[in-house]
Tab-separated table of C-alpha atoms in Angstrom:
chain	number	residue	atom	x	y	z
B	206	MET	CA	-3.127	-30.330	13.010
B	207	GLN	CA	-0.908	-31.959	15.632
B	208	LEU	CA	1.382	-29.516	17.391
B	209	LYS	CA	4.321	-31.911	17.112
B	210	GLU	CA	3.849	-32.012	13.329
B	211	LEU	CA	3.691	-28.225	13.093
B	212	LEU	CA	6.874	-27.883	15.132
B	213	LYS	CA	8.834	-29.664	12.414
B	214	TYR	CA	8.727	-26.327	10.572
B	215	VAL	CA	9.531	-24.089	13.552
B	216	GLN	CA	12.983	-23.322	14.929
B	217	VAL	CA	12.516	-24.375	18.557
B	218	LYS	CA	14.894	-23.410	21.362
B	219	GLU	CA	13.156	-25.333	24.169
B	220	THR	CA	9.890	-27.205	24.709
B	221	VAL	CA	7.981	-27.280	27.983
B	222	GLY	CA	5.048	-29.683	28.186
B	223	ASN	CA	3.239	-32.082	25.879
B	224	THR	CA	3.355	-31.478	22.128
B	225	ASP	CA	1.117	-34.419	21.244
B	226	ILE	CA	-1.971	-32.197	21.158
B	227	GLN	CA	-4.313	-30.972	18.447
B	228	ILE	CA	-4.095	-27.377	17.214
B	229	SER	CA	-7.229	-25.959	15.619
B	230	GLY	CA	-5.919	-22.500	14.797
B	231	LEU	CA	-3.130	-19.930	15.109
B	232	CYS	CA	-3.513	-16.568	16.847
B	233	THR	CA	-1.441	-13.470	17.660
B	234	ASP	CA	-4.153	-11.265	19.223
B	235	SER	CA	-4.992	-12.122	22.837
B	236	GLN	CA	-8.503	-10.700	22.431
B	237	LYS	CA	-9.262	-12.997	19.499
B	238	VAL	CA	-8.046	-16.324	20.927
B	239	GLN	CA	-10.393	-19.247	20.348
B	240	SER	CA	-10.534	-22.681	21.932
B	241	GLY	CA	-7.786	-24.934	20.602
B	242	ASP	CA	-5.552	-22.130	19.337
B	243	LEU	CA	-1.774	-22.022	19.371
B	244	PHE	CA	-0.919	-18.512	20.539
B	245	PHE	CA	2.240	-16.616	19.588
B	246	CYS	CA	3.686	-14.245	22.191
B	247	PHE	CA	6.223	-11.625	21.144
B	248	ALA	CA	7.340	-8.151	22.104
B	249	GLY	CA	5.937	-5.540	19.738
B	250	ALA	CA	6.778	-1.861	19.374
B	251	LYS	CA	4.055	-0.835	21.827
B	252	HIS	CA	2.890	-4.036	23.527
B	253	ASP	CA	4.370	-7.315	24.757
B	254	SER	CA	1.787	-10.092	24.545
B	255	HIS	CA	3.736	-12.251	27.003
B	256	GLY	CA	1.906	-10.218	29.624
B	257	ASP	CA	-1.492	-11.363	28.326
B	258	ILE	CA	-1.002	-15.010	29.263
B	259	SER	CA	-3.922	-15.128	31.751
B	260	GLN	CA	-6.361	-13.890	29.098
B	261	ILE	CA	-4.841	-16.255	26.540
B	262	ILE	CA	-5.469	-19.213	28.871
B	263	GLN	CA	-8.969	-18.014	29.755
B	264	ASN	CA	-9.932	-17.738	26.083
B	265	GLY	CA	-8.966	-21.338	25.379
B	266	ALA	CA	-5.456	-21.490	23.916
B	267	VAL	CA	-3.893	-24.942	24.308
B	268	ALA	CA	-0.243	-23.938	23.761
B	269	VAL	CA	1.947	-20.888	23.332
B	270	VAL	CA	5.003	-20.035	21.300
B	271	CYS	CA	7.007	-17.519	23.320
B	272	GLU	CA	10.382	-15.803	23.457
B	273	LYS	CA	10.827	-16.450	27.196
B	274	LYS	CA	9.625	-19.073	29.659
B	275	LEU	CA	6.264	-18.226	31.238
B	276	ASP	CA	4.660	-19.220	34.516
B	277	CYS	CA	1.641	-20.996	33.063
B	278	PRO	CA	0.192	-24.509	32.691
B	279	LEU	CA	0.083	-24.460	28.893
B	280	THR	CA	2.577	-26.226	26.649
B	281	GLN	CA	5.287	-23.708	25.830
B	282	ILE	CA	7.423	-23.598	22.693
B	283	ILE	CA	10.299	-21.233	23.376
B	284	VAL	CA	11.947	-19.583	20.363
B	285	ASP	CA	14.463	-16.807	19.714
B	286	ASP	CA	12.467	-14.859	17.120
B	287	GLY	CA	8.702	-15.024	17.577
B	288	ARG	CA	7.877	-13.031	14.451
B	289	ALA	CA	9.837	-15.316	12.130
B	290	GLN	CA	8.342	-18.423	13.714
B	291	ILE	CA	4.821	-17.072	13.247
B	292	ALA	CA	5.462	-16.930	9.524
B	293	ARG	CA	6.995	-20.408	9.416
B	294	ALA	CA	4.135	-21.936	11.410
B	295	ALA	CA	1.440	-20.153	9.394
B	296	GLN	CA	2.984	-21.312	6.148
B	297	ALA	CA	2.931	-24.940	7.318
B	298	PHE	CA	-0.474	-24.785	9.035
B	299	TYR	CA	-2.125	-23.595	5.826
B	300	GLY	CA	-0.515	-26.278	3.709
B	301	PHE	CA	2.167	-24.150	2.036
B	302	ALA	CA	-0.518	-22.514	-0.081
B	303	ASP	CA	2.016	-19.917	-1.226
B	304	LYS	CA	3.903	-22.621	-3.126
B	305	LYS	CA	0.789	-23.296	-5.227
B	306	LEU	CA	0.484	-19.691	-6.381
B	307	LYS	CA	2.528	-17.323	-8.523
B	308	ILE	CA	2.972	-14.343	-6.225
B	309	VAL	CA	4.187	-10.911	-7.300
B	310	ALA	CA	5.362	-8.418	-4.663
B	311	VAL	CA	5.307	-4.656	-5.248
B	312	THR	CA	7.205	-2.292	-2.953
B	313	GLY	CA	7.973	1.423	-3.096
B	314	THR	CA	6.618	4.655	-1.659
B	315	ASN	CA	4.073	5.336	-4.407
B	316	GLY	CA	2.395	3.296	-7.139
B	317	LYS	CA	1.971	-0.052	-5.373
B	318	THR	CA	-1.826	-0.061	-5.383
B	319	THR	CA	-2.211	1.017	-9.001
B	320	ILE	CA	0.336	-1.504	-10.264
B	321	THR	CA	-1.308	-4.436	-8.466
B	322	HIS	CA	-4.687	-3.477	-9.919
B	323	MET	CA	-3.203	-3.038	-13.393
B	324	LEU	CA	-1.731	-6.528	-13.166
B	325	ALA	CA	-5.011	-8.000	-11.935
B	326	SER	CA	-6.809	-6.375	-14.860
B	327	ILE	CA	-4.243	-7.721	-17.327
B	328	CYS	CA	-4.629	-11.229	-15.926
B	329	SER	CA	-8.425	-11.265	-15.785
B	330	THR	CA	-8.656	-9.807	-19.298
B	331	ASN	CA	-6.473	-12.658	-20.514
B	332	GLY	CA	-8.409	-15.407	-18.744
B	333	HIS	CA	-6.268	-15.886	-15.641
B	334	SER	CA	-7.695	-15.862	-12.132
B	335	ALA	CA	-5.942	-13.299	-9.946
B	336	GLY	CA	-6.061	-11.972	-6.415
B	337	VAL	CA	-4.975	-8.601	-5.020
B	338	ILE	CA	-3.730	-7.868	-1.507
B	339	GLY	CA	-3.102	-4.269	-0.527
B	340	THR	CA	-4.179	-0.878	0.745
B	341	LEU	CA	-7.638	-1.060	-0.849
B	342	GLY	CA	-8.307	-4.492	0.638
B	343	ILE	CA	-8.158	-8.086	-0.525
B	344	SER	CA	-10.060	-9.203	-3.600
B	345	TYR	CA	-10.296	-12.457	-5.572
B	346	GLY	CA	-13.121	-14.118	-7.448
B	347	GLU	CA	-16.350	-12.733	-6.008
B	348	LYS	CA	-14.772	-12.029	-2.637
B	349	PHE	CA	-13.772	-8.681	-1.199
B	350	ILE	CA	-12.289	-8.180	2.260
B	351	ALA	CA	-12.156	-4.629	3.602
B	352	PRO	CA	-8.660	-3.215	4.153
B	353	GLU	CA	-6.886	-3.214	7.509
B	354	LEU	CA	-3.155	-3.281	6.789
B	355	THR	CA	-1.395	-2.868	3.442
B	356	THR	CA	0.394	-6.179	4.039
B	357	PRO	CA	-1.504	-8.524	6.391
B	358	ASP	CA	0.186	-10.254	9.311
B	359	PRO	CA	1.483	-13.753	8.478
B	360	VAL	CA	-1.313	-15.825	10.043
B	361	TYR	CA	-4.027	-13.941	8.216
B	362	LEU	CA	-1.950	-13.658	5.045
B	363	HIS	CA	-1.402	-17.409	4.763
B	364	SER	CA	-5.039	-18.148	5.565
B	365	VAL	CA	-6.039	-15.865	2.686
B	366	LEU	CA	-3.534	-17.511	0.348
B	367	ALA	CA	-4.994	-20.914	1.245
B	368	ASP	CA	-8.497	-19.658	0.455
B	369	MET	CA	-7.234	-18.228	-2.832
B	370	VAL	CA	-5.874	-21.650	-3.780
B	371	ALA	CA	-9.248	-23.214	-2.942
B	372	ALA	CA	-10.947	-20.574	-5.110
B	373	GLY	CA	-8.764	-21.444	-8.110
B	374	VAL	CA	-6.608	-18.316	-8.088
B	375	LYS	CA	-3.398	-18.581	-10.111
B	376	TYR	CA	-1.704	-15.202	-9.635
B	377	VAL	CA	-1.495	-13.026	-6.533
B	378	PHE	CA	-0.402	-9.402	-6.691
B	379	MET	CA	0.429	-8.023	-3.276
B	380	GLU	CA	1.689	-4.733	-1.933
B	381	VAL	CA	4.618	-5.119	0.440
B	382	SER	CA	5.037	-2.120	2.704
B	383	ALA	CA	8.257	-0.979	4.351
B	384	HIS	CA	6.732	-1.839	7.733
B	385	ALA	CA	5.989	-5.368	6.517
B	386	LEU	CA	9.593	-5.740	5.424
B	387	TYR	CA	10.863	-4.346	8.723
B	388	TYR	CA	8.758	-6.834	10.695
B	389	ASP	CA	9.500	-9.606	8.150
B	390	LYS	CA	5.837	-10.408	7.573
B	391	ILE	CA	6.814	-12.042	4.286
B	392	TYR	CA	9.331	-14.394	5.924
B	393	GLY	CA	9.499	-17.652	3.964
B	394	LEU	CA	7.695	-16.327	0.890
B	395	ASN	CA	9.311	-16.497	-2.528
B	396	PHE	CA	8.069	-14.292	-5.326
B	397	GLU	CA	7.757	-14.909	-9.035
B	398	VAL	CA	8.487	-11.203	-9.562
B	399	GLY	CA	9.492	-8.378	-7.233
B	400	ILE	CA	8.706	-4.833	-8.394
B	401	PHE	CA	10.342	-1.670	-7.068
B	402	THR	CA	8.596	1.630	-7.874
B	403	ASN	CA	10.372	4.478	-6.072
B	404	CYS	CA	11.606	5.715	-2.719
B	405	THR	CA	10.607	9.171	-1.521
B	406	GLN	CA	9.926	10.662	1.909
B	407	ASP	CA	7.355	8.821	4.025
B	408	HIS	CA	7.067	7.098	7.415
B	409	LEU	CA	10.016	8.953	8.924
B	410	ASP	CA	8.115	8.979	12.224
B	411	PHE	CA	8.835	5.229	12.317
B	412	PHE	CA	12.121	4.841	10.420
B	413	GLY	CA	13.800	8.029	11.634
B	414	ASN	CA	15.633	8.831	8.403
B	415	MET	CA	15.580	8.051	4.699
B	416	LYS	CA	18.490	5.614	4.907
B	417	ASN	CA	16.639	3.330	7.319
B	418	TYR	CA	13.510	3.577	5.206
B	419	ALA	CA	15.402	2.782	1.994
B	420	ASP	CA	17.253	-0.114	3.632
B	421	CYS	CA	13.904	-1.727	4.435
B	422	LYS	CA	12.741	-1.393	0.822
B	423	LYS	CA	15.897	-3.187	-0.301
B	424	LEU	CA	15.082	-6.211	1.867
B	425	LEU	CA	12.568	-7.469	-0.699
B	426	PHE	CA	15.404	-8.027	-3.177
B	427	LYS	CA	17.800	-9.874	-0.882
B	428	ASN	CA	18.354	-13.581	-0.228
B	429	GLY	CA	16.932	-14.654	-3.567
B	430	ARG	CA	13.333	-13.887	-2.586
B	431	CYS	CA	12.431	-12.828	-6.130
B	432	LYS	CA	13.019	-14.986	-9.217
B	433	LYS	CA	12.845	-11.899	-11.412
B	434	CYS	CA	12.942	-8.202	-10.584
B	435	VAL	CA	11.319	-5.193	-12.237
B	436	ILE	CA	13.120	-2.018	-11.204
B	437	ASN	CA	12.557	1.700	-11.849
B	438	SER	CA	15.868	2.842	-13.302
B	439	ASP	CA	14.926	6.514	-12.899
B	440	ASP	CA	14.961	6.203	-9.110
B	441	ALA	CA	18.222	6.512	-7.155
B	442	LEU	CA	17.405	3.573	-4.895
B	443	GLY	CA	16.329	1.592	-7.947
B	444	VAL	CA	19.788	2.093	-9.442
B	445	GLU	CA	21.316	0.917	-6.175
B	446	ILE	CA	19.128	-2.197	-6.117
B	447	LEU	CA	20.071	-2.964	-9.710
B	448	SER	CA	23.715	-3.249	-8.701
B	449	THR	CA	22.836	-6.077	-6.292
B	450	VAL	CA	20.364	-8.248	-8.219
B	451	LYS	CA	20.386	-10.508	-11.239
B	452	ASN	CA	17.610	-11.182	-13.743
B	453	ALA	CA	16.266	-7.633	-13.535
B	454	VAL	CA	14.133	-5.818	-16.099
B	455	THR	CA	14.326	-2.032	-15.907
B	456	TYR	CA	11.735	0.591	-16.766
B	457	GLY	CA	11.943	4.356	-16.982
B	458	LEU	CA	11.708	7.487	-19.089
B	459	GLN	CA	14.894	9.352	-18.187
B	460	ASN	CA	17.641	6.730	-18.019
B	461	PRO	CA	18.320	3.786	-20.354
B	462	ALA	CA	15.789	1.039	-19.640
B	463	ASP	CA	14.483	-2.233	-21.044
B	464	VAL	CA	10.947	-0.858	-20.963
B	465	PHE	CA	10.150	2.742	-21.855
B	466	ALA	CA	7.499	4.930	-23.442
B	467	VAL	CA	7.531	7.490	-26.241
B	468	ASP	CA	4.973	9.901	-27.692
B	469	VAL	CA	3.207	10.307	-24.349
B	470	ARG	CA	-0.048	12.272	-24.620
B	471	GLU	CA	-1.956	13.205	-21.476
B	472	SER	CA	-5.548	14.361	-21.123
B	473	LEU	CA	-8.181	14.495	-18.400
B	474	ASP	CA	-9.736	11.401	-19.983
B	475	GLY	CA	-6.565	9.318	-19.855
B	476	THR	CA	-3.129	8.822	-21.351
B	477	THR	CA	-1.809	7.307	-24.550
B	478	PHE	CA	1.754	6.363	-25.427
B	479	VAL	CA	3.822	3.960	-27.450
B	480	LEU	CA	5.277	1.263	-25.215
B	481	ASN	CA	8.646	-0.238	-26.007
B	482	LEU	CA	8.538	-3.518	-24.119
B	483	GLN	CA	12.009	-4.960	-24.601
B	484	ASP	CA	11.946	-4.008	-28.295
B	485	GLU	CA	8.275	-4.915	-28.824
B	486	LEU	CA	6.252	-1.829	-29.750
B	487	TYR	CA	2.569	-1.291	-29.011
B	488	GLU	CA	0.253	1.683	-28.564
B	489	ILE	CA	-1.157	1.828	-25.044
B	490	LYS	CA	-4.334	3.611	-24.033
B	491	LEU	CA	-4.942	4.208	-20.343
B	492	CYS	CA	-8.115	5.516	-18.768
B	493	LEU	CA	-5.848	6.924	-16.033
B	494	THR	CA	-4.183	10.297	-16.383
B	495	ALA	CA	-0.754	11.579	-15.257
B	496	ILE	CA	2.821	10.658	-16.133
B	497	HIS	CA	3.245	8.595	-12.970
B	498	ASN	CA	0.609	6.223	-14.325
B	499	VAL	CA	2.792	5.750	-17.392
B	500	TYR	CA	5.480	4.548	-14.977
B	501	ASN	CA	2.965	2.274	-13.258
B	502	ALA	CA	1.846	0.858	-16.597
B	503	MET	CA	5.446	0.198	-17.669
B	504	ALA	CA	6.114	-1.691	-14.442
B	505	ALA	CA	2.932	-3.735	-14.848
B	506	ALA	CA	3.729	-4.478	-18.497
B	507	ALA	CA	7.272	-5.606	-17.690
B	508	CYS	CA	5.953	-7.948	-15.010
B	509	ALA	CA	3.131	-9.279	-17.180
B	510	LYS	CA	5.599	-10.149	-19.926
B	511	ILE	CA	7.691	-12.108	-17.417
B	512	LEU	CA	4.502	-13.986	-16.501
B	513	GLY	CA	4.088	-14.958	-20.161
B	514	ILE	CA	1.360	-12.581	-21.317
B	515	LYS	CA	1.630	-11.181	-24.850
B	516	ILE	CA	1.954	-7.461	-25.417
B	517	SER	CA	-1.455	-7.243	-27.135
B	518	GLY	CA	-3.046	-8.838	-24.079
B	519	ILE	CA	-1.147	-6.469	-21.800
B	520	ALA	CA	-2.434	-3.465	-23.764
B	521	LYS	CA	-6.012	-4.739	-23.557
B	522	GLY	CA	-5.758	-5.356	-19.831
B	523	LEU	CA	-4.365	-1.883	-19.177
B	524	PHE	CA	-7.166	-0.291	-21.190
B	525	GLU	CA	-9.838	-2.303	-19.363
B	526	LEU	CA	-8.829	-0.792	-16.014
B	527	LYS	CA	-11.146	2.205	-15.902
B	528	LYS	CA	-10.114	3.484	-12.478
B	529	VAL	CA	-8.318	2.662	-9.244
B	530	SER	CA	-10.270	3.907	-6.261
B	531	GLY	CA	-8.840	7.150	-4.925
B	532	ARG	CA	-5.785	7.103	-7.150
B	533	LEU	CA	-6.032	10.357	-9.104
B	534	GLU	CA	-9.624	9.349	-9.766
B	535	ARG	CA	-11.876	11.788	-11.586
B	536	VAL	CA	-15.011	11.507	-9.481
B	537	ALA	CA	-17.234	14.372	-10.669
B	538	ARG	CA	-17.819	17.380	-12.855
B	539	TYR	CA	-19.363	20.487	-11.368
B	540	ASN	CA	-20.069	23.877	-12.933
B	541	GLY	CA	-17.792	23.014	-15.867
B	542	ALA	CA	-14.927	21.965	-13.601
B	543	ASP	CA	-13.366	18.562	-12.878
B	544	ILE	CA	-12.909	17.094	-9.395
B	545	PHE	CA	-10.244	14.483	-8.648
B	546	VAL	CA	-9.671	12.425	-5.518
B	547	ASP	CA	-6.160	11.171	-4.845
B	548	PHE	CA	-4.441	9.230	-2.070
B	549	ALA	CA	-1.362	11.443	-2.481
B	550	HIS	CA	-0.138	11.785	1.091
B	551	THR	CA	3.590	12.284	0.504
B	552	PRO	CA	5.424	15.330	-0.896
B	553	ASP	CA	6.463	13.422	-4.022
B	554	GLY	CA	3.057	11.880	-4.659
B	555	LEU	CA	1.300	15.210	-4.227
B	556	GLU	CA	3.789	16.998	-6.468
B	557	LYS	CA	3.418	14.461	-9.277
B	558	SER	CA	-0.381	14.658	-9.246
B	559	LEU	CA	-0.410	18.454	-9.147
B	560	GLN	CA	2.188	18.695	-11.925
B	561	SER	CA	0.067	16.521	-14.184
B	562	LEU	CA	-3.178	18.352	-13.447
B	563	LYS	CA	-1.515	21.752	-13.841
B	564	LYS	CA	-0.585	20.889	-17.427
B	565	LEU	CA	-4.177	19.967	-18.215
B	566	CYS	CA	-5.941	22.745	-16.322
B	567	LYS	CA	-7.531	25.474	-18.463
B	568	GLY	CA	-8.684	27.523	-15.504
B	569	LYS	CA	-7.578	27.569	-11.876
B	570	LEU	CA	-6.106	24.596	-10.064
B	571	TYR	CA	-7.377	24.169	-6.512
B	572	CYS	CA	-6.059	21.689	-3.980
B	573	LEU	CA	-7.689	20.589	-0.727
B	574	PHE	CA	-5.498	18.528	1.556
B	575	GLY	CA	-4.290	17.829	5.077
B	576	CYS	CA	-1.728	15.608	6.788
B	577	GLY	CA	-2.243	12.651	9.093
B	578	GLY	CA	-1.703	12.965	12.815
B	579	ASN	CA	0.879	10.985	14.776
B	580	ARG	CA	2.915	10.468	11.634
B	581	ASP	CA	5.972	12.099	10.040
B	582	LYS	CA	5.687	15.769	11.038
B	583	SER	CA	8.626	16.889	8.927
B	584	LYS	CA	6.693	16.439	5.683
B	585	ARG	CA	3.879	18.832	6.661
B	586	PRO	CA	5.519	22.147	5.687
B	587	ILE	CA	7.078	20.436	2.666
B	588	MET	CA	3.653	19.374	1.417
B	589	GLY	CA	2.319	22.851	2.111
B	590	LYS	CA	5.033	24.344	-0.062
B	591	VAL	CA	4.438	21.772	-2.821
B	592	VAL	CA	0.728	22.563	-2.995
B	593	ALA	CA	1.309	26.306	-2.943
B	594	THR	CA	3.890	25.979	-5.707
B	595	TYR	CA	1.554	24.258	-8.169
B	596	ALA	CA	-1.998	25.137	-7.126
B	597	ASP	CA	-3.523	28.564	-7.670
B	598	PHE	CA	-5.309	28.308	-4.340
B	599	CYS	CA	-5.151	25.789	-1.521
B	600	ILE	CA	-7.583	24.754	1.174
B	601	ILE	CA	-5.816	23.243	4.184
B	602	THR	CA	-8.007	20.922	6.231
B	603	SER	CA	-7.985	17.852	8.433
B	604	ASP	CA	-6.959	14.381	7.235
B	605	ASN	CA	-6.805	11.638	9.889
B	606	PRO	CA	-5.795	13.696	12.947
B	607	ARG	CA	-5.683	10.593	15.140
B	608	TYR	CA	-4.569	11.791	18.594
B	609	GLU	CA	-3.275	15.205	17.505
B	610	ASP	CA	-5.094	18.520	17.505
B	611	PRO	CA	-6.079	19.214	13.854
B	612	TYR	CA	-5.227	22.895	14.324
B	613	ASP	CA	-1.649	22.036	15.269
B	614	ILE	CA	-1.266	19.945	12.102
B	615	ILE	CA	-2.784	22.674	9.949
B	616	SER	CA	-0.452	25.247	11.499
B	617	GLU	CA	2.603	23.188	10.562
B	618	ILE	CA	1.343	22.862	6.981
B	619	GLU	CA	0.755	26.631	6.876
B	620	ASN	CA	4.439	27.278	7.502
B	621	GLY	CA	5.239	25.779	4.098
B	622	VAL	CA	2.468	27.655	2.296
B	623	LYS	CA	3.358	31.024	3.806
B	624	ALA	CA	6.904	30.740	2.456
B	625	THR	CA	5.511	30.987	-1.097
B	626	GLY	CA	3.201	33.939	-0.580
B	627	LYS	CA	0.321	32.035	-2.211
B	628	LYS	CA	-3.278	32.572	-1.099
B	629	TYR	CA	-4.907	29.885	1.008
B	630	VAL	CA	-7.584	29.242	3.618
B	631	THR	CA	-7.795	26.817	6.540
B	632	VAL	CA	-11.015	24.972	7.324
B	633	SER	CA	-10.555	22.258	9.931
B	634	GLU	CA	-13.757	20.309	9.201
B	635	ARG	CA	-12.975	18.310	6.054
B	636	GLU	CA	-16.567	18.097	4.807
B	637	ILE	CA	-17.101	21.841	5.227
B	638	ALA	CA	-13.753	22.488	3.532
B	639	THR	CA	-14.777	20.295	0.613
B	640	GLU	CA	-18.046	22.174	0.118
B	641	TYR	CA	-16.205	25.491	0.312
B	642	ALA	CA	-13.711	24.349	-2.336
B	643	ILE	CA	-16.413	23.036	-4.670
B	644	ARG	CA	-18.358	26.310	-4.534
B	645	LEU	CA	-15.261	28.136	-5.834
B	646	LEU	CA	-15.182	26.162	-9.084
B	647	GLU	CA	-15.834	27.650	-12.502
B	648	THR	CA	-15.545	26.354	-16.055
B	649	GLY	CA	-12.102	24.926	-16.815
B	650	ASP	CA	-11.047	24.662	-13.175
B	651	ILE	CA	-9.758	21.525	-11.488
B	652	LEU	CA	-10.048	20.607	-7.815
B	653	LEU	CA	-7.740	17.968	-6.347
B	654	VAL	CA	-8.963	16.518	-3.038
B	655	ALA	CA	-5.858	14.796	-1.708
B	656	GLY	CA	-4.609	12.665	1.140
B	657	LYS	CA	-7.306	10.090	1.856
B	658	GLY	CA	-8.057	8.613	-1.546
B	659	GLY	CA	-10.275	5.553	-1.271
B	660	GLU	CA	-10.311	5.467	2.539
B	661	GLN	CA	-13.749	4.901	4.022
B	662	TYR	CA	-13.073	6.525	7.371
B	663	GLN	CA	-11.604	9.467	9.228
B	664	GLU	CA	-9.668	8.554	12.371
B	665	ILE	CA	-10.148	10.918	15.324
B	666	MET	CA	-8.994	10.106	18.872
B	667	GLY	CA	-8.754	6.388	18.158
B	668	ILE	CA	-12.212	6.138	16.573
B	669	LYS	CA	-12.687	5.537	12.855
B	670	HIS	CA	-15.697	7.576	11.750
B	671	SER	CA	-17.359	6.749	8.434
B	672	TYR	CA	-16.004	9.185	5.841
B	673	ASP	CA	-15.388	8.924	2.108
B	674	ASP	CA	-14.205	11.864	-0.015
B	675	ASN	CA	-15.996	10.523	-3.084
B	676	THR	CA	-19.347	10.223	-1.312
B	677	VAL	CA	-18.991	13.619	0.359
B	678	ILE	CA	-18.282	15.282	-2.997
B	679	LYS	CA	-21.271	13.644	-4.688
B	680	ASN	CA	-23.567	14.582	-1.824
B	681	ILE	CA	-22.451	18.209	-2.070
B	682	ILE	CA	-23.031	18.508	-5.811
B	683	GLY	CA	-26.165	16.357	-5.714
B	684	GLY	CA	-24.684	13.653	-7.966
């Protein structure tokens, strides 16, 4: 693509050099520049790529988009907001693929992954080709791309959307994180439906306080980005969002809502309920347990109806989803007990999972968990108290310690557990802790292994070591 053609879609402050040159690709990582690339320089939270210009030139870039004039021989396109212009350029470079797809965005602290997979199941069951972008990776057709970020950066995101169009995908269900909204990774995208799940404590290491975090969640529903909205009316921020948007469908169990459920019956094998979908009634059977999955199913059903899918087809699609990796997933039975793996890494998420399992547990409820390093420290004692409140016994271990000492993290969690007087142990090595917990199990017990879910690694001192809770558990029990 000619640079001068691409610049028609970019808000340019000043141009230095020749724009009548061919661009073969877009790049934002100085270590991944290829010959013929247009490179985007901008100041990030930890690094300013304007300082990488010598490497960018050496690796073959033919032009740069930058926020300040550089001393270099390359053509320079100077802009005020590099991040926004990345999105605009990527959208144009990949042929406005987003305009050829019906894209649904899901934001909220918890539930995003499950809802996107529920919607993909509903679509595929009803003969529609769908793609998913989120925490568990990117999947469409026969393709699967391992996860890196919940919401990809714009260049990669638009390249994926273009490939989805080429593969015949019709619907795209994508998770939109608070960080993605803060950095405006979705700049220029318009959504068929925007879904809000909930807002509870998370990422305060980045946002500082709940107000800043909530304000970022609200950004999805501003400036007419979403044609229709699906909002949890039982959440305080959801109620606030409802006062600012039009064309919203609400769902909930506690407050009046357009979509709600009655006669909810939970078991370890799944959940059944009668769905009232804007006055259409239908019995729903889920292979997923817990009341929060009823909320997820209501959100998915509300969205699917907006997309034109009949309630019978919605029910079939929800039933066909047998599991979502690491989302309160029953992964094994051992010695008459059930073992679940869950991504729950926030106080609210952990509490909801433990509440649901407590109701179904006929013996003792055990919980093994830790907290991630270099993240919100304030939630560590809170999560310790939550686990001690609901579990009969807890095993505190390491999660992704990153650059922190695992013992320091465990000590902060302990402060919350000690306040309850409940019994617990600390075992820093997660695999050893898991084996210890499993050997405690007897008939009727339940073990919840929480925090990592479907992650395939454990991050220690900047290195991601291969680690999967599910695999570790099966190796221990010989399954």
